[in-house]
Backbone as a ProteinNet text record, in pm:
[ID]
protein_1_A
[PRIMARY]
MSDWLKLLLLGILSVVFGIVILGAPVVASVAITTLTGILLLIGGGAQIVGGFTVEGAWGKIFAIIMGIVMALLGWSFLSNPLAGTLSLAMVVMILFAAGGIARIILSFQMRGTQLFWPTLISGLLSLALAVYIFSNATAGLALSLLGILMGIEMLFNGFGLIFAAFFVKRNGPTAQQPT
[TERTIARY]
84.5	-15.3	86.6	63.8	138.7	132.3	219.6	224.7	125	68.1	-46	-165.1	-185.9	-305.6	-314.3	-205.3	-182.9	-234.2	-192.4	-218	-363.6	-403.5	-544	-649.6	-608.4	-707.4	-695.3	-571.6	-540.6	-631.5	-625.6	-699.4	-849.5	-889.2	-1028.8	-1092.1	-996.5	-1007.9	-1034.2	-933.6	-939.4	-1065.1	-1091.8	-1217.3	-1347.7	-1358.4	-1476.6	-1465.5	-1359.6	-1340.1	-1397	-1351.4	-1383.3	-1535.4	-1589.9	-1719.4	-1792.3	-1750.6	-1809.4	-1792.1	-1674.8	-1652.8	-1723.2	-1749.9	-1824.7	-1974	-2025.1	-2135.3	-2185.8	-2068.7	-2082.1	-1974.2	-1958	-1847.9	-1849.1	-1946.2	-1947.2	-1885.8	-1925.3	-1852	-1707.9	-1686.9	-1545.5	-1467.7	-1518.6	-1457.9	-1420.4	-1521.4	-1524.9	-1413.2	-1395.4	-1278.4	-1158.6	-1134.9	-1041.4	-980.9	-1073.1	-1065.4	-1007.5	-1083.7	-1050	-902.3	-855.7	-740.1	-627.7	-657	-559	-550.3	-660.7	-629.3	-563.8	-586.3	-507.9	-341	-318.4	-167.2	-111.2	-177.7	-164.6	-128.1	-205.6	-167.2	-56.6	-32.4	94.6	199.5	200.4	314	340.5	257	261	333.1	296.8	364.4	513	526.3	658.1	743.7	683.4	737.9	788.3	711.2	714.4	824.3	834.6	939.7	1082	1070	1187.4	1231.9	1160.6	1207.5	1287	1292.2	1367.4	1515	1520.8	1655	1730.8	1672.1	1719.2	1813.5	1913.2	2035.6	1967.3	2003.6	1971.7	1841.3	1828.8	1709.4	1596	1640.1	1511.2	1467.4	1562	1520	1437.5	1464.9	1396.9	1248.8	1257.8	1117.1	1030.9	1090.2	1024.8	973.7	1058.9	999.9	910.7	905.3	796.7	656.8	687.6	573.5	474.9	578.7	515.8	437.7	494.5	444.6	319.4	321	207	88.9	111.7	4.1	-39.2	59.7	6.8	-82.1	-48.5	-131.7	-271.6	-268.4	-417.3	-503.2	-411.8	-493.1	-565.7	-478.2	-503.1	-635	-622.8	-728.4	-853.7	-847.3	-952.5	-1011.5	-941.9	-1005.3	-1082.6	-1028.7	-1093	-1212.6	-1216.1	-1321.3	-1452.5	-1412.8	-1516.7	-1491.9	-1530.5	-1457.5	-1541.1	-1667.8	-1729.4	-1663	-1635.7	-1574.4	-1431.5	-1345.8	-1222.1	-1241.2	-1341.5	-1369.7	-1387.5	-1459.5	-1461.8	-1352.6	-1262.2	-1129	-1027.5	-1043	-958.4	-994.8	-1144.1	-1192.9	-1157.6	-1163.9	-1105.1	-959.7	-884.7	-746.7	-712.4	-786	-798.6	-833.2	-938.1	-992.4	-879.2	-791.3	-700.7	-578.3	-559.4	-442.4	-469.5	-623.3	-635.5	-619.9	-675.2	-665.6	-524.5	-437.5	-294.6	-240.9	-251.5	-201.4	-233.6	-365.3	-437.1	-364.5	-369.3	-297	-153	-82.7	61.5	76	-19.5	6.1	-47.4	-139.2	-187.4	-46.3	-4.1	122.6	222.2	247.9	358.2	334.9	183.1	164.3	204.7	187.4	230.4	374	432.8	604.4	630	532.6	560.9	472.1	447.2	376.5	452.3	401.1	473.1	516.8	522.4	551.2	428.3	440.7	309.6	271.2	345.9	289.9	194	185.5	121.1	-41	-132.6	-273.5	-290.9	-200.3	-244.3	-223.7	-97.8	-90.5	-182.2	-241	-316.6	-457.6	-499.6	-628.9	-623.5	-526.9	-509.7	-522.4	-457.2	-456.6	-589.6	-671.2	-791.9	-900.4	-877.2	-974.9	-939.7	-829.2	-809.9	-860.8	-850.9	-913.7	-1062.9	-1134.3	-1246.1	-1310	-1249.8	-1271.2	-1259.7	-1171.2	-1167.1	-1294.7	-1307.9	-1441.1	-1586.4	-1584.8	-1690.3	-1700.6	-1600.9	-1572	-1628.9	-1566	-1604.9	-1757.2	-1826.3	-1937.2	-2043.7	-2005.3	-2088.8	-2082.3	-1982.7	-1944.8	-2057	-2150.3	-2259.4	-2374.2	-2351	-2455.8	-2409.7	-2308.8	-2277	-2162.6	-2114.7	-2006.5	-1887.3	-1846.4	-1752.2	-1715.9	-1857.4	-1841.2	-1808.8	-1859.6	-1823.1	-1703.7	-1639.7	-1530.5	-1407.4	-1357.4	-1254.5	-1274.9	-1415.1	-1454.5	-1459.2	-1527.3	-1529.9	-1383.1	-1293.6	-1162.3	-1082	-1124.4	-1060.7	-1118.8	-1240.7	-1337.8	-1276.3	-1252.3	-1216.6	-1044.7	-974.5	-835.4	-837.8	-922.3	-930.2	-959.7	-1061.7	-1115.6	-978.2	-921.7	-811.1	-704.3	-658.9	-570.2	-598	-726.2	-759.9	-772.5	-821.4	-812.9	-654.7	-573.7	-425.8	-378.6	-412.4	-357.9	-404.8	-538.5	-598.9	-524.1	-494.4	-426.5	-278.9	-212.4	-74.2	-88.5	-161.4	-193.1	-200.8	-275.3	-285.5	-167.3	-97.6	34.3	147.7	146	242.4	204.8	81.1	33	74.1	49.4	82.2	255.2	321.2	455.8	532.7	484.2	581.3	637.2	700.6	781.4	906.5	968.5	1074.3	1032.6	913.2	849.3	847.7	858.2	857.5	1024.3	1100.2	1254.6	1296.7	1337	1377	1509.4	1564.6	1661.6	1767.9
-121.8	9.8	123.8	227.9	332.3	430.9	523.4	604.9	691.1	747.1	863.3	794.9	647.3	586.5	579.4	522.6	502.1	622.5	748.9	845	911.4	876.5	909.8	825.7	700.1	623.7	654.6	668.8	727	846	945.9	1073.9	1049.8	977.8	932.1	859.1	784.6	718.2	810.3	919.1	1016.3	1109.7	1152.7	1223.9	1128.6	1015.3	956	939	899.1	888.7	1048.3	1125.2	1271.2	1298.2	1251.2	1270.4	1183.8	1060	981.2	1039.2	1063.9	1146.9	1276.7	1345.1	1462.3	1419.5	1314.1	1264.6	1234.8	1196.6	1160.9	1205.1	1337.1	1396.8	1356.3	1339.5	1307.4	1171.8	1063.1	941.7	942.1	1007.1	1046.7	1102.2	1203.4	1267.6	1166.7	1087.3	986.2	885.8	857.1	738.9	821.3	938.2	1032.3	1015.8	1028.4	1034.5	909	805.6	675.3	611	676.4	635.1	710.6	850.9	936.8	861.8	820.4	740.2	638.5	543	426.5	457.9	556.4	609	656.8	711.5	793.2	685.9	576.3	446.2	379.2	362.4	292.7	382.2	510.1	608.8	622.2	619.3	634.8	533.3	391.1	260.3	278.4	308.1	310.9	431.5	519.5	620.8	589.2	512.7	461.9	352.4	257.3	170.7	221.5	338.1	394.1	498.1	536.1	618.9	532.3	416.1	347.8	336.2	343	369	487.7	615.3	740.7	754.3	814.6	833.5	968.3	960.7	1046.8	1048.3	1045.9	1047.4	1131.6	1259.6	1355.9	1317.1	1288.7	1254.2	1137.1	1037.9	915.8	928.4	1007.6	1062	1133.9	1238.4	1298.6	1229.7	1133.8	1061.5	945.9	907.3	805.8	873.5	1001.8	1089.7	1103.3	1145.1	1192.7	1076.1	975.8	827	796	831.8	800.8	906.8	1008.2	1116.3	1086.2	1073.4	999.9	873.9	785.7	687.4	718.1	788.2	831.5	924.8	987.9	1064.9	969.7	885.2	778.8	712.6	663.4	594.3	682.6	787.1	913.3	906.8	915	941.5	795.6	689.3	570.5	545.7	572.2	537.4	626.1	739.4	865.9	934.5	880	926.2	1073.5	1099	1196.6	1329.9	1305	1416.4	1439.1	1318.6	1340.8	1422.7	1388.2	1455.1	1600.3	1654.4	1800	1851.9	1788.1	1809	1837.6	1751.7	1774.1	1899	1914.8	2039.3	2158.3	2158.2	2268.8	2315	2200.8	2194.8	2285.6	2222.7	2272.2	2425.2	2470	2600.3	2688.6	2627.5	2721.4	2729.1	2646.5	2621.5	2735.3	2752.1	2825.5	2969.1	2978.2	3131.4	3169.5	3079.4	3129.1	3164.2	3065.3	3088	3210.9	3261	3371.2	3485.7	3491.2	3601.6	3613.9	3500	3527.1	3572.6	3524.6	3592.9	3731.2	3769.6	3932.8	3994.5	3952.4	4042.6	4044.7	3921.9	3911.4	3996.7	4012.6	4108.1	4252.6	4306.7	4448.6	4463	4350.2	4380.2	4363.5	4322.9	4328.1	4445.6	4545.8	4659.6	4729.1	4773.8	4824.3	4732.6	4586.3	4506.7	4454.9	4378.6	4309.6	4185.4	4149.7	4045	4065.1	4214	4252.5	4218	4237	4225.8	4065.7	3984.3	3839.7	3771.7	3839.3	3747	3814.9	3936.7	3990.2	3929.1	3914.5	3853.3	3702.8	3631.3	3486.5	3473.9	3590.4	3588.3	3587	3696.5	3746	3623.4	3553.8	3422.1	3323	3300.7	3198.5	3217.8	3355.7	3412.6	3394.6	3429	3444.7	3280.7	3191.5	3064	2996.1	3042.1	3003.9	3051.8	3184.1	3243.7	3168.5	3151.4	3069.8	2938.3	2882.9	2735.1	2732.9	2854.3	2862.2	2907.7	2981.3	3029.4	2918.3	2833.5	2717.6	2580.3	2584.8	2472.2	2380.7	2446.9	2364.7	2336.3	2387.1	2368.1	2214.8	2154.9	2030.7	2047.7	2175.5	2196.2	2115.9	2130.7	2081.8	1905.3	1851.9	1714.1	1683.7	1772.1	1706.7	1797.6	1878.5	1954	1865.3	1782	1686	1611	1575.7	1503.2	1593.2	1710.2	1800.9	1845.9	1863.1	1903.6	1797	1670.9	1542.6	1537.2	1548.2	1516.1	1633.3	1750.5	1863.7	1824.6	1795	1763.3	1638.3	1527.4	1415.8	1474.4	1563.8	1617.1	1690.8	1787.7	1862.1	1752.2	1688.3	1560.1	1504.8	1459.9	1363.5	1465	1584	1676.3	1689.9	1725.2	1740.8	1612.2	1494.7	1370.3	1374.6	1393.1	1386.7	1486	1599	1711.9	1653.8	1613.2	1569.2	1433.4	1350.8	1233.5	1292.6	1381.3	1444.5	1528.2	1574.8	1651.7	1535.6	1419.6	1321.9	1275.4	1228	1181.6	1267.7	1417.5	1494	1500	1511	1542.2	1435.7	1320.6	1189.6	1167.3	1059.6	1041.8	1135.2	1172.1	1267.6	1385.6	1428.2	1554.5	1534.9	1431.3	1383.6	1416.5	1421.1	1430.3	1572.1	1630.2	1760.2	1772.3	1891.1	1927.1	1971.1
-1.2	1.5	2.7	-76.6	-90.9	28.4	43.1	159.7	163.2	46	38.1	81.6	35.2	62.1	219.2	279.7	425	504.3	462.7	521.1	515.3	381.4	351.8	441.4	454.1	542.6	686.5	746.4	877.5	890.7	788.7	792.8	791.1	715	727.9	853.8	885.7	1030.2	1138.5	1157.7	1247.6	1248.9	1118.9	1114.2	1166	1129.3	1174.9	1323.5	1384.5	1526.9	1579.2	1532.6	1594.2	1586.8	1487.1	1452.6	1566.6	1595.9	1685	1837.6	1873.3	2003.5	2017.1	1908.7	1919.8	1947.4	1897.7	1922.5	2054.2	2154.3	2270.3	2385.4	2368.5	2450.6	2593	2667.4	2805.5	2835.8	2747.5	2738.1	2699.1	2615.9	2580.9	2701.9	2759.9	2869.9	3007.8	3001.6	3131.6	3071.5	2961.1	2901.4	2930.4	2899.2	2902	3058.6	3145.3	3293.4	3323.8	3291.2	3327.8	3278.4	3169.6	3118.6	3171.3	3235.3	3308.3	3435.9	3498.8	3616.3	3617.4	3505.3	3500.3	3506.5	3423.1	3379.2	3516.3	3600	3711.1	3805.5	3821.9	3925.7	3883.5	3748.8	3688.8	3734.6	3677.3	3723.8	3873.9	3943.6	4062.1	4161.6	4103.1	4168.6	4114.1	3986.9	3937.4	4000.4	4030.1	4111.7	4282.9	4306.2	4447.2	4466.2	4351.6	4334.1	4311.2	4225.3	4176.6	4311.8	4386.6	4505.5	4586.1	4591.8	4688.3	4635	4510.4	4449.6	4436.2	4503.8	4505.9	4624	4583.3	4682	4775.5	4901.5	5000.5	5046.7	5189.9	5250.4	5202.8	5183.3	5139.8	5013.1	4919.4	4769.6	4772	4844.9	4872.4	4921.7	5003.1	5074.8	5003.7	4925.3	4831	4730.1	4645.3	4540.6	4597.5	4710.6	4733.2	4805.7	4839.2	4874.5	4736.3	4637.9	4520.1	4442.1	4457	4391.5	4477.4	4610.5	4678.5	4622.3	4614.5	4571.6	4418.4	4333.2	4203.5	4209.8	4278.9	4290.3	4366.7	4452.6	4533.7	4416.8	4341.5	4241.4	4147.7	4097.1	3976.2	4038.7	4179.3	4230.4	4229.8	4280.7	4289.6	4145.6	4045.7	3920.1	3890.5	3917.2	3875	3974.1	4080.4	4184.2	4154.1	4124.1	4089.9	3961	3854.1	3716.8	3679.7	3737	3707.1	3771.8	3906.3	3974.8	3901.4	3860.7	3805.4	3663.3	3597.2	3458.7	3492.8	3616.4	3645.1	3683.7	3755.7	3802.8	3685	3584.5	3459.7	3385	3388.8	3302.6	3378.2	3494.6	3551.8	3557.7	3543.7	3500.1	3382.9	3260.8	3135.3	3138.9	3212	3216	3280.5	3378.2	3441.3	3336.8	3249.7	3171.3	3062.1	3017.2	2926.5	2988.2	3101.7	3148.6	3154.9	3214.3	3255.2	3118.2	2994	2882.4	2816.8	2823.2	2787	2833.7	2976.5	3054.7	3003.7	2990	2973.9	2815.2	2719.2	2592.1	2580.4	2676.3	2680.1	2714.8	2836.4	2870.3	2761.5	2722.7	2601.6	2504.5	2458.3	2344.1	2361.1	2486.1	2527	2525.1	2543.6	2506.6	2350.1	2272.3	2117.2	2070.7	2149.3	2087.4	1985.1	1860.8	1757.8	1662	1691.8	1601	1526.3	1406.8	1350.6	1431.8	1521.3	1613.3	1735.2	1762.6	1870.1	1854.3	1753.1	1752.9	1746.6	1644.6	1670.8	1818.1	1865.3	1984	2110.5	2099.6	2189.7	2170.1	2048.2	2009.8	2065	2030.2	2083.5	2225.9	2317.5	2454.4	2498	2444.6	2468.5	2456.3	2352.1	2313	2396.9	2465.2	2537.3	2684.6	2718.2	2862.3	2853.7	2710.8	2695.5	2713.7	2673.6	2651.1	2803.6	2891	3034.1	3106.8	3083.5	3148.6	3114.4	2981.4	2920.5	2992.8	2998.2	3054.4	3214.5	3293.2	3424.4	3430.5	3363.6	3380.1	3344.8	3265.8	3217.6	3290.2	3401.6	3451.2	3510.3	3549.1	3616	3497	3367.4	3283.1	3206.8	3258.1	3190.4	3094.7	3066.9	2971.6	3030.7	3160.7	3221.8	3201	3207.6	3184.2	3043.6	2952.1	2801.1	2729.6	2829.5	2764	2727.2	2784.3	2732.9	2609.3	2597.7	2497.3	2376.6	2399.2	2283.4	2223.6	2323.6	2273.5	2190	2260.6	2201.1	2051.5	2034.9	1907.4	1803.4	1848.3	1758.1	1739	1813.2	1789.2	1687.6	1691.8	1606.5	1467.2	1444.6	1327.8	1254.8	1343.5	1296.4	1239.8	1319.8	1280.5	1153.2	1143.8	1032.6	880.2	934.2	797.8	752.7	864.2	817.2	767.7	808.7	731.9	603.9	582.4	445	356	405	303.9	284.5	379.6	364.4	265.9	264.3	178	41.1	6.3	-134.6	-172.2	-69	-117.4	-140.6	-51.3	-98.4	-238.3	-248.3	-401.8	-508.1	-484.4	-604.7	-606.2	-497.8	-496.2	-494.9	-480.3	-478.3	-327.9	-320.7	-194.3	-149.2	-266.2	-225.8	-144.2	-162.5	-90.5	46.3	116.3	254.4	317.2	235.1	282.2	284.9	394.3	368.1	321.8	236.8	150	221
[MASK]
+++++++++++++++++++++++++++++++++++++++++++++++++++++++++++++++++++++++++++++++++++++++++++++++++++++++++++++++++++++++++++++++++++++++++++++++++++++++++++++++++++++++++++++++++++

């Protein structure tokens, strides 16, 4: 099977999954939270085991405590996935707000350049999105936020792969290698 056809099929598959995820964003959000919980449990267990190999008493204690915290957080996500989903949505909201504020501050340092307005607008949009998430957290948006973001990312990824497939088909396999 040719490279461009593989990219095309992966792109189509990603678009289909994106549509499915957007059709059930709460289910996708809970699945993301469950997977996060599993990974935190595994990571916490590995951190605890690895903590016993750390040199120095304080380093060992810190590593083991961090492993316990990670494992407890993972267990919390697995035992109550809806609350975990809300927690992760709030983390995303905080990250949007922090990124927006940082870009707004950065934009004023770029005043007088062509990057001022795009950076300012980007920061304001991120901040507005954080405010929107915060104001609609009780309206169920927080429960579906992770699924919506994942579905949108799957769509963007799929369309990007489809466009890349047509580029590779038109320009041949040599277009993939930088010169």
